[in-house]
Coordinates of C-alpha atoms in Angstrom, one line a residue:
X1 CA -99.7 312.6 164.1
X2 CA -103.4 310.6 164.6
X3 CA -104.5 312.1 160.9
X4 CA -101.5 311.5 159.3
X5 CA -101.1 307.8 157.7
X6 CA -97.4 307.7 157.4
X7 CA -98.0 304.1 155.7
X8 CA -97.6 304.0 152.1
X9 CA -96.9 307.7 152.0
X10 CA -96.2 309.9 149.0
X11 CA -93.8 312.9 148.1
X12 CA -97.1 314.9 147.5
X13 CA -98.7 313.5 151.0
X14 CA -96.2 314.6 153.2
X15 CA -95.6 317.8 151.5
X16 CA -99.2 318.8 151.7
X17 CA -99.0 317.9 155.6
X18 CA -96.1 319.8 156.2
X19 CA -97.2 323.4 154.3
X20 CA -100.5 322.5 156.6
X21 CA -98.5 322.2 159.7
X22 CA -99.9 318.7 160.2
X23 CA -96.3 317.2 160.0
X24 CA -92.8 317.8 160.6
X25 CA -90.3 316.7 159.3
X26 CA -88.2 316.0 162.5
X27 CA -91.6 313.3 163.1
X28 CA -91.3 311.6 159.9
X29 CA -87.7 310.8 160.0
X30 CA -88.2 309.5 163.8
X31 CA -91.2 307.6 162.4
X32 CA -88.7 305.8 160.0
X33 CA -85.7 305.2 162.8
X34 CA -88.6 303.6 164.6
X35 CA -89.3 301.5 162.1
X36 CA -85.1 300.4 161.4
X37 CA -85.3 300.0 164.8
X38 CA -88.0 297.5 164.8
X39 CA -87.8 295.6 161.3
X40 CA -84.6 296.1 160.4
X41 CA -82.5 294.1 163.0
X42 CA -84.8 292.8 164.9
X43 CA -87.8 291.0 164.0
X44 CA -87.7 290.0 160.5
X45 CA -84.5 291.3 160.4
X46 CA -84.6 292.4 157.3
X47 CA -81.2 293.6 157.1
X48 CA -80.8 296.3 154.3
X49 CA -79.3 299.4 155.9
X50 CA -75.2 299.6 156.6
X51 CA -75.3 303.0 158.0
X52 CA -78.0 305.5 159.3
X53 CA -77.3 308.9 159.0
X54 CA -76.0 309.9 162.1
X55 CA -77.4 313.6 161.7
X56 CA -80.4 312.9 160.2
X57 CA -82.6 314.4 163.1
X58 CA -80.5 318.0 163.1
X59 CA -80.8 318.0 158.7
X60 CA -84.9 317.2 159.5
X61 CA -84.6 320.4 161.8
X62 CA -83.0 322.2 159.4
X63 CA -85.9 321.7 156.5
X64 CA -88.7 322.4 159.6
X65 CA -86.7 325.5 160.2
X66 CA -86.7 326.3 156.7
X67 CA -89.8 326.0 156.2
X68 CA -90.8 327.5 159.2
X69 CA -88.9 331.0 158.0
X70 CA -89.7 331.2 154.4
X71 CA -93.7 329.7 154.2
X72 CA -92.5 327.7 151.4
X73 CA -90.8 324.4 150.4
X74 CA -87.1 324.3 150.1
X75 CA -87.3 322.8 146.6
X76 CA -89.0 319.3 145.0
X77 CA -87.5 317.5 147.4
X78 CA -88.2 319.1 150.5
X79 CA -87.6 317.2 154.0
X80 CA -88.2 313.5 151.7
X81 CA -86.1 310.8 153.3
X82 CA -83.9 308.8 150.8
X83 CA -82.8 305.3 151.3
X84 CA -79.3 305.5 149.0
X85 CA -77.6 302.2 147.9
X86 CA -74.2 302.4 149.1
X87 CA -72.0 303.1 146.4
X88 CA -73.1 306.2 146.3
X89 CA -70.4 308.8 147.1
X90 CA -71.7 310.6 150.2
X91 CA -69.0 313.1 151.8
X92 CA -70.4 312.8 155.7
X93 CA -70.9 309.1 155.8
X94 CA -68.8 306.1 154.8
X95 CA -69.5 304.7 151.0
X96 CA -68.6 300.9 150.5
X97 CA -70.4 299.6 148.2
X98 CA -70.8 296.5 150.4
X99 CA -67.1 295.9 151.2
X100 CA -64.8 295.2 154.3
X101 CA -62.1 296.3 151.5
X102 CA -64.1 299.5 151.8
X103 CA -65.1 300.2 155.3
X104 CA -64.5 303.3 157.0
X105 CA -64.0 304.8 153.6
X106 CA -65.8 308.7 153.5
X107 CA -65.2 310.2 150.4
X108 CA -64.2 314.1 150.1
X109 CA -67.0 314.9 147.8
X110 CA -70.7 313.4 146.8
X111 CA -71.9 311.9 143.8
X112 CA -73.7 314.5 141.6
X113 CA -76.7 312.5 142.3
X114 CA -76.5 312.9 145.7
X115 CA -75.7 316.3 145.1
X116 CA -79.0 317.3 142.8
X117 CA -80.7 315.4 145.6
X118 CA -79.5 317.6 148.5
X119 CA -80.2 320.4 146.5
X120 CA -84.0 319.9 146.1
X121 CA -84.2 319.2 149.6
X122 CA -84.3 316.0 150.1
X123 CA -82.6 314.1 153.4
X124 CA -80.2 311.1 152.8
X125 CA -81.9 308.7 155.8
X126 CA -79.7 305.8 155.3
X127 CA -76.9 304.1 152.9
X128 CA -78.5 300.7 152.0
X129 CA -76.9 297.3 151.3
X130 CA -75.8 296.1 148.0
X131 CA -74.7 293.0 146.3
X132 CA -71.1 293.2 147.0
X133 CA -69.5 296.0 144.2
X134 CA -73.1 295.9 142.9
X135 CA -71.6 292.5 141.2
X136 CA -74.3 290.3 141.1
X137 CA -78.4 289.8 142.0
X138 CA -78.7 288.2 145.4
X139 CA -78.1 291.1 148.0
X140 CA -75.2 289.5 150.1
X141 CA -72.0 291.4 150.7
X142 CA -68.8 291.2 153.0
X143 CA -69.6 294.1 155.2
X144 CA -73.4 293.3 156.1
X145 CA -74.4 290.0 154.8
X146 CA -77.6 288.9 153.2
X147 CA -81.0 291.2 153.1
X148 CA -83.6 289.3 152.9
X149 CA -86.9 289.8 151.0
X150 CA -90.1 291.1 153.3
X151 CA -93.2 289.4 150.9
X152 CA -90.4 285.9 151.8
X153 CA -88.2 286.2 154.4
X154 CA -86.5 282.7 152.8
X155 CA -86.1 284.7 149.4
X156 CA -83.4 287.4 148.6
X157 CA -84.8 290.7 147.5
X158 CA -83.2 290.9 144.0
X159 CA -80.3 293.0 143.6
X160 CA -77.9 294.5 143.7
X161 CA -80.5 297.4 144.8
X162 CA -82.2 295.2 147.2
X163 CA -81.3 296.9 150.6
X164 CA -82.6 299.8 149.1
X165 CA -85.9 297.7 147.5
X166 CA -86.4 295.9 150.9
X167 CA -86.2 299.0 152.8
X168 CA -88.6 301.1 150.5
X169 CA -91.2 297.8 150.4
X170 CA -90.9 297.8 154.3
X171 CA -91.8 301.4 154.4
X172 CA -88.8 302.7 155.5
X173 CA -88.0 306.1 153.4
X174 CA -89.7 307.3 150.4
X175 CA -87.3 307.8 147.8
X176 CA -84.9 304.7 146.7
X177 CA -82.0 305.1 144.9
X178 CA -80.4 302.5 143.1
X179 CA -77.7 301.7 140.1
X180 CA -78.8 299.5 137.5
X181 CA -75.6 297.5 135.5
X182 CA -77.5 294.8 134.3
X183 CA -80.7 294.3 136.3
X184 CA -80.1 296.3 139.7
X185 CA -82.8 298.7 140.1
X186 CA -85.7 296.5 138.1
X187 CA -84.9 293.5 139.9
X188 CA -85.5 294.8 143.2
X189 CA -88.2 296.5 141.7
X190 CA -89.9 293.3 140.7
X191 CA -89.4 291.3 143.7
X192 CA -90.7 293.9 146.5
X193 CA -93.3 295.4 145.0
X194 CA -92.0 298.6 143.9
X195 CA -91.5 300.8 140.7
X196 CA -88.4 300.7 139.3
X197 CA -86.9 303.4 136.6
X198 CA -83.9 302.7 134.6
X199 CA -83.4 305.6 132.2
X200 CA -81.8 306.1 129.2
X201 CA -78.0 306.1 129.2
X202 CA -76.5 309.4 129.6
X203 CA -79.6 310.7 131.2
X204 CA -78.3 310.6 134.5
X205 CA -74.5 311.0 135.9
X206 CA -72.7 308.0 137.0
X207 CA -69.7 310.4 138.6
X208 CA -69.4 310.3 142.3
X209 CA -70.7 306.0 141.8
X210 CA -68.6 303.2 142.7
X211 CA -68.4 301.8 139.3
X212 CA -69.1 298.5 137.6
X213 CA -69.2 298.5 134.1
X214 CA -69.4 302.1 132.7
X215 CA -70.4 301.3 129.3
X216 CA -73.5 299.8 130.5
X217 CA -73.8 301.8 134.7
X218 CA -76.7 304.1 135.4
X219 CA -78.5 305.6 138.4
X220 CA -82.5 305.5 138.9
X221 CA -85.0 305.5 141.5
X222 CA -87.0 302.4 142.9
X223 CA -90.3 304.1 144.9
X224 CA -93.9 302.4 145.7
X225 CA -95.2 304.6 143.0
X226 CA -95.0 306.1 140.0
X227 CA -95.4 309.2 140.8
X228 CA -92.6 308.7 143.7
X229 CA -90.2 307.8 141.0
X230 CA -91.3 310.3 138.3
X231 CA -90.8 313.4 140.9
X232 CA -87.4 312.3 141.8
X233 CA -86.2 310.9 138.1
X234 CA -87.2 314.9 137.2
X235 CA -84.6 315.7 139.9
X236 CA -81.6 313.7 139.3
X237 CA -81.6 314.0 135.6
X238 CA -78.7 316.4 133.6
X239 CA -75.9 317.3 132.6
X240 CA -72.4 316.8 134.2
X241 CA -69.3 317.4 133.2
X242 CA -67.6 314.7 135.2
X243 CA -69.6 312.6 133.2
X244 CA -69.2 312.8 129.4
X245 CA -72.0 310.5 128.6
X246 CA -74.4 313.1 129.7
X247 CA -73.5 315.3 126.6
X248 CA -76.3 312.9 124.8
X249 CA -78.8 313.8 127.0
X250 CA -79.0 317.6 126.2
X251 CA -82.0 318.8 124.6
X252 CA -83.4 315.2 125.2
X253 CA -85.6 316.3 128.2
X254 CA -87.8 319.4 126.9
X255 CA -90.5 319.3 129.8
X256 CA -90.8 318.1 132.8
X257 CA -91.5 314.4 133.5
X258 CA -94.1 314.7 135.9
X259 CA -96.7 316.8 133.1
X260 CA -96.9 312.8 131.7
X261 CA -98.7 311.2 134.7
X262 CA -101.9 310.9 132.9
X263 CA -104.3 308.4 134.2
X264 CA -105.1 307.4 130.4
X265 CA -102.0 307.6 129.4
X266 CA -101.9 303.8 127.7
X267 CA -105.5 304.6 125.8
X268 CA -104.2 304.6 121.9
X269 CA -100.7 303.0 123.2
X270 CA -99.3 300.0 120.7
X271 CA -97.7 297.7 122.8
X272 CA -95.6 294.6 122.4
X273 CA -96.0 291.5 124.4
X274 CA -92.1 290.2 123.5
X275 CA -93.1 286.8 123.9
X276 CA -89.6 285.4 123.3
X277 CA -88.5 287.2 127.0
X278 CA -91.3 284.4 128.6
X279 CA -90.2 281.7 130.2
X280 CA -91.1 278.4 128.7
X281 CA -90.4 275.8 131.7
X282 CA -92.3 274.4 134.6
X283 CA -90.4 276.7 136.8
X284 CA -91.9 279.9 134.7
X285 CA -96.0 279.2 134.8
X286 CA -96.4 281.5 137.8
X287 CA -95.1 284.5 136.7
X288 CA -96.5 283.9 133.2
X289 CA -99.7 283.4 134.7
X290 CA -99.1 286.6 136.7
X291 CA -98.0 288.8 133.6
X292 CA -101.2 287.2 131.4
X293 CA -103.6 288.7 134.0
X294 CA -101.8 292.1 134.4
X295 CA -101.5 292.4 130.8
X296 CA -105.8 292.4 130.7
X297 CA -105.4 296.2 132.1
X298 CA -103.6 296.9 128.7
X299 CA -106.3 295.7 127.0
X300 CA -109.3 297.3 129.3
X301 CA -108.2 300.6 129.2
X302 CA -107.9 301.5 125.4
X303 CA -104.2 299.7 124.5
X304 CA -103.8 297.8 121.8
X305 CA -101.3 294.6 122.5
X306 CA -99.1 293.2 119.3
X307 CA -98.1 289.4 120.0
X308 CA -94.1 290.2 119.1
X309 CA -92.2 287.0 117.5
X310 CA -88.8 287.3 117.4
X311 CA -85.2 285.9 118.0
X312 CA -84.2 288.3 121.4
X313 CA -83.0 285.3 123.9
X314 CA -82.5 286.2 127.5
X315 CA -78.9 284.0 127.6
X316 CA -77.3 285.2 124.5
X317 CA -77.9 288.8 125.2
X318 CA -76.5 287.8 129.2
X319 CA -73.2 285.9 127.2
X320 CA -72.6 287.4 123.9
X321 CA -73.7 290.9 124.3
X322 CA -73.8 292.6 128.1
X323 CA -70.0 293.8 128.6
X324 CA -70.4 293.7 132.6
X325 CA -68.1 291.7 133.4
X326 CA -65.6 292.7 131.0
X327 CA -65.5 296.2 132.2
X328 CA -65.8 295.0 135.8
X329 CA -62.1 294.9 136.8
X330 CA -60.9 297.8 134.6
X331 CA -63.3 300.2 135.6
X332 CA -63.5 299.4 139.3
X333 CA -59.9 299.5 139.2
X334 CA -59.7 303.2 137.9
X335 CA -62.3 304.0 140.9
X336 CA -59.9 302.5 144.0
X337 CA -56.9 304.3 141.9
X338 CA -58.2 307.4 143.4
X339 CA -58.5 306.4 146.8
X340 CA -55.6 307.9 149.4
X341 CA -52.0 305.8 149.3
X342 CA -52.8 305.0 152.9
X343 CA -55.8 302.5 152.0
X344 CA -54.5 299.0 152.2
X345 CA -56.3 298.4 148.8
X346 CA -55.8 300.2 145.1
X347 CA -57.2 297.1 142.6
X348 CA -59.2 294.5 142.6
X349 CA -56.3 292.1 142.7
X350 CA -55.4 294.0 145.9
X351 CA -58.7 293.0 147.4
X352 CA -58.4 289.2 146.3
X353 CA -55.2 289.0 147.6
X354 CA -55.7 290.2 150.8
X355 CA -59.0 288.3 151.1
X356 CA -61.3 291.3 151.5
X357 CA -64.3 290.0 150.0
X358 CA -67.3 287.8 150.7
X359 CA -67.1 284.0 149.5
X360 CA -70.2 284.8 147.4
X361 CA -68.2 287.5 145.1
X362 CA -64.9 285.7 144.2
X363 CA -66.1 283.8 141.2
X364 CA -67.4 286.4 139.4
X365 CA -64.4 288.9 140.9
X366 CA -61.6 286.1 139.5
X367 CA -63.6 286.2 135.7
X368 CA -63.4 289.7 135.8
X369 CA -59.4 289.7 136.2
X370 CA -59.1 287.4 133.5
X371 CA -61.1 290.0 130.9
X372 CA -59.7 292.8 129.0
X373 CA -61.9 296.0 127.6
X374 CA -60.7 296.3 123.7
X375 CA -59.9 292.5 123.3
X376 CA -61.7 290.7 120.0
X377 CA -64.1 289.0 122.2
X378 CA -64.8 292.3 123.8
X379 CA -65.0 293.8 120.6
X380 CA -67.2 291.4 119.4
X381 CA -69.7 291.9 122.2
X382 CA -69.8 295.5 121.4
X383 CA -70.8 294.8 118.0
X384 CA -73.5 292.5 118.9
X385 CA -74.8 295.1 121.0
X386 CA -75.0 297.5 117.8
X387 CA -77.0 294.9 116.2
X388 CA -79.8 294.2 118.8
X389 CA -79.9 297.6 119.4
X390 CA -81.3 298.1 115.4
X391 CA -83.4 295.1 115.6
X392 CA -85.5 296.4 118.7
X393 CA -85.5 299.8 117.1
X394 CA -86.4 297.8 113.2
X395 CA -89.4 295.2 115.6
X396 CA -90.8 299.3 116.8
X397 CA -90.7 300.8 113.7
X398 CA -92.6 297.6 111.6
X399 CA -94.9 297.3 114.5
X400 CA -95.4 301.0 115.2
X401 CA -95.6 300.1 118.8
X402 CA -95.1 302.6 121.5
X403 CA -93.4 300.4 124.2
X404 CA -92.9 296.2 124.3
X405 CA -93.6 294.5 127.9
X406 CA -92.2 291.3 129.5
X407 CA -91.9 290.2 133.1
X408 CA -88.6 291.4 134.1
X409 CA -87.9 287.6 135.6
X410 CA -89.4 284.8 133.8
X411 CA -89.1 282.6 137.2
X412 CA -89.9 284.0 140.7
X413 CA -87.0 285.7 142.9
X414 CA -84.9 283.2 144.3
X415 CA -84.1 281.5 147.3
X416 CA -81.2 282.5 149.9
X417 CA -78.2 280.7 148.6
X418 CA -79.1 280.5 145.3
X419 CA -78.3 282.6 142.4
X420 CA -81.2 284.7 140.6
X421 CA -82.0 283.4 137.2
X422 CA -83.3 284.2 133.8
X423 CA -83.7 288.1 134.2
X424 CA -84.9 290.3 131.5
X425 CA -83.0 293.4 132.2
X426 CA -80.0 292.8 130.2
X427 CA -82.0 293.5 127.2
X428 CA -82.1 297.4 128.6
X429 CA -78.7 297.3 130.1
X430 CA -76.6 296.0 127.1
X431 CA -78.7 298.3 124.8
X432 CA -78.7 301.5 127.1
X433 CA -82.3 301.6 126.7
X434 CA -84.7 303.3 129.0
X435 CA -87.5 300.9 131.0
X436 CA -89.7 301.0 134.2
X437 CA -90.8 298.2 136.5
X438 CA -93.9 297.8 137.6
X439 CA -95.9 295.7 140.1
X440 CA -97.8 293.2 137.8
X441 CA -99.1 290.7 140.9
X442 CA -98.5 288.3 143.3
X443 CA -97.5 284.4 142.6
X444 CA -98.4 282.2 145.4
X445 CA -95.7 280.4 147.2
X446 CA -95.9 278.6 150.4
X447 CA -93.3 280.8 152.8
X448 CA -94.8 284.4 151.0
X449 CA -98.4 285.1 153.2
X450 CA -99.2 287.1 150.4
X451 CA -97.2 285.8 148.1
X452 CA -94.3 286.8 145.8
X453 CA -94.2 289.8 143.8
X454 CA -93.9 289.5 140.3
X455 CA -92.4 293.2 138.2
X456 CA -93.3 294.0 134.6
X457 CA -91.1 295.6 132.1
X458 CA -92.0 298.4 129.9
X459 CA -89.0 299.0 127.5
X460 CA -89.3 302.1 125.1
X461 CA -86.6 303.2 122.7
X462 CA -84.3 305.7 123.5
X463 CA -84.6 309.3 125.6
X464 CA -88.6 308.1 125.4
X465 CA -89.2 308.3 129.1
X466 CA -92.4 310.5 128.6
X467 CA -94.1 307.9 126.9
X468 CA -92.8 305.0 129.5
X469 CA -94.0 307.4 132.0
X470 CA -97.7 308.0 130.9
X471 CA -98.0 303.7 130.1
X472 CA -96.6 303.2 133.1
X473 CA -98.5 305.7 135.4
X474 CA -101.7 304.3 133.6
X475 CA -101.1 301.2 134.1
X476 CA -100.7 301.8 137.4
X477 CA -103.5 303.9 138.2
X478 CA -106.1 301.4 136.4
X479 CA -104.3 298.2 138.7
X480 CA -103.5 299.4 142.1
X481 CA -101.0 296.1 142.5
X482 CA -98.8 296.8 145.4
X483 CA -99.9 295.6 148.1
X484 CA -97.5 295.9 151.5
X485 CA -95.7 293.4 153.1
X486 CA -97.1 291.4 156.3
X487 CA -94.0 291.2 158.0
X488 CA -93.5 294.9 158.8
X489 CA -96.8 296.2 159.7
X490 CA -97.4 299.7 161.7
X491 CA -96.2 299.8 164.7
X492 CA -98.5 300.6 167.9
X493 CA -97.7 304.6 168.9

């Protein structure tokens, strides 16, 4: 449609065009399959999706249909296009979470996310390439390969979201979904461009995910704004009973999220610069440079910023606190238990031994065996979680601050080939902490036209995503940072 910029479009955007009967939904999906078609495999080759949905055209119908008949939107949701990470369980395509060990594999049922997606009417476009089992940062698994970043096409695009990320920064879809173990929806967040929203444990079900570590798993969105990520956060949140972590999240959410987009919703905020999360090396004076201009916003718009000293050090919490790995054979093994006795695989071990992996993932795979959930060191991690977990909520309290900020990677997103290092997200994922991404800037680098993105962390204590939510949104509103990549422009018509 001429007067309808499908760039950079929004939830509320497209809705509005299609109760005016400016814009089908059967047009917007084909506008996204033109883009797969042109970005994903060839050009850039960007090389996030594993699987389109092959009846994605007749479910567009379907919502035009709908609408159509009734005058009205089929829920929040209505005729969005989701890009879905693929360890997702969907029950019409195949869910692999990145793995030849798991190709061909269609589960009998969806994930409840998927599920609470469906039902407010949005369309699942595409599954979306992962790290391999969601294991590690870099985006490279045995049954696509490596995604590569848009703003860099020599740089990965974080992960183990970062199909989805790359796909989302490319505009392709809408709505992202990711899962977030240790860094997984922030990271991809932070190197595309994007918003990223890890809630509070227990807020969302993990049932129906491939899992990873289920003391520390959750689900969230990664959008290109806010708002994007508010409206389907509000969506996917609640209780399930397949899930009995979600028990803590009842009564937690008394409104709905998207009543705290307020434009000055950071004007009398306290927030905390955690300046122990900053890198302190050559490596890390871009992105501090990046995070020191952002945080001026704070400032201009009626914040107050605390300088916060303290002992919170990125590689402790990574080695002496997050459980990931620990929980990583156990709980993936209690996941390929429930698969049917005529798959060649049923463990982990099952999948080393038959060599069903990519090169990339056996290191951290062969650690994982060697781990046990209830041993002393594992024990000892747990209580080492208890204990940062009272000194962030102890540094809030003495500091009356709102929300603390850091950049969620002290050094830019890293090369193909080499692994990601010094994230910030543990400090949400071995705490079970809520936080949102945001775009903070651009660091220049010689193969990045634009440069690279750099994402800021806003970390709030727990079940305190309203107040994340109006910071955030603020921030946003008063910064305008993303900015699309070159190497996927509009296509001609």
């Amino acid at each position: 449609m001429e007067h309808f910029e499908f760039m950079e479009t929004t939830i509320s955007k497209v809705h509005q065009a299609y109760l005016e009967g400016s814009l089908t939904a059967v047009e917007l999906i084909k506008f996204y399959l033109q883009r797969i078609e042109a970005y994903d495999k060839k050009g850039p080759a960007i090389n996030s999706i594993i699987c389109v949905n092959p009846n994605i055209l007749e479910e567009a119908a379907a919502a035009d249909a709908y609408l159509k008949e009734h005058h009205a939107l089929q829920g929040p949701l209505h005729g969005i296009p989701v890009m879905l990470k693929d360890n997702f369980n969907t029950s019409d395509m195949p869910t692999t979470a990145g793995s030849i060990a798991l190709k061909g594999w269609v589960p009998p049922e969806n994930a409840f996310v998927v599920e609470k997606l469906k039902q407010a009417g949005a369309l699942i476009l595409a599954k979306t390439n992962l790290h391999e089992f969601a294991i590690w940062g870099e985006t490279i698994s045995s049954i696509l390969g490596q995604t590569v970043n848009p703003y860099d096409l020599t740089r990965t695009p974080g992960g183990s979201s970062g199909g989805t990320g790359a796909s989302i920064a490319a505009n392709i879809g809408i709505i992202g979904m990711g899962t977030d173990t240790i860094n997984s929806v922030r990271s991809p967040a932070s190197a595309n461009s994007l918003v990223g929203i890890r809630p509070t444990i227990g807020l969302v079900s993990r049932a129906g995910i491939i899992p990873y570590s289920l003391t520390q798993d959750t689900a969230g969105p990664i959008c290109r704004t806010v708002e994007d990520a508010v409206r389907t956060l509000d969506v996917i949140v609640g209780y399930d009973e397949k899930d009995a972590e979600t028990a803590w999240s009842v009564g937690q959410k008394r409104d709905s999220y998207i009543d705290h987009l307020q434009k000055d919703g950071m004007e009398g905020k306290r927030i905390g610069i955690l300046k122990s999360l900053f890198g302190k090396e050559k490596c890390n004076a871009s992105t501090n440079q990046v995070i020191e201009t952002a945080l001026q916003v704070f400032r201009d718009h009626g914040a107050t910023l605390v300088e916060v000293e303290n002992q919170i050090d990125q590689s402790y919490l990574n080695e002496e606190v997050s459980v990931h790995l620990d929980d990583f054979c156990h709980d993936l093994n209690s996941y390929l238990e429930t698969l049917p006795p005529r798959w060649p695989v049923h463990s982990m071990k099952d999948i080393l031994d038959k060599g069903l992996f990519h090169p990339f993932s056996e290191g951290n795979m062969r650690d994982a065996m060697t781990r046990q959930v209830g041993s002393p060191r594992y024990l000892e991690k747990m209580y080492n979680k208890i204990a940062v977990r009272r000194e962030v909520m102890k540094i809030m309290a003495d500091l009356h601050l709102d929300a603390m900020v850091y950049p969620h990677q002290q050094q830019l997103v890293c090369k193909i080939g080499s692994n990601q290092l010094q994230r910030n997200g543990v400090l949400c994922s071995s705490t079970g902490f809520p936080s949102i991404c945001v775009p903070a800037g651009f660091a220049p680098s010689p193969e990045a036209p634009i440069g690279v993105p750099v994402g800021m962390e806003i970390i709030g204590r727990p079940w305190s995503e309203p107040v994340l939510i109006e910071i955030a949104y603020s921030f946003e509103q008063h910064s305008h940072f993303r900015k699309m990549p070159v190497s996927t422009p509009a296509l001609e018509d």
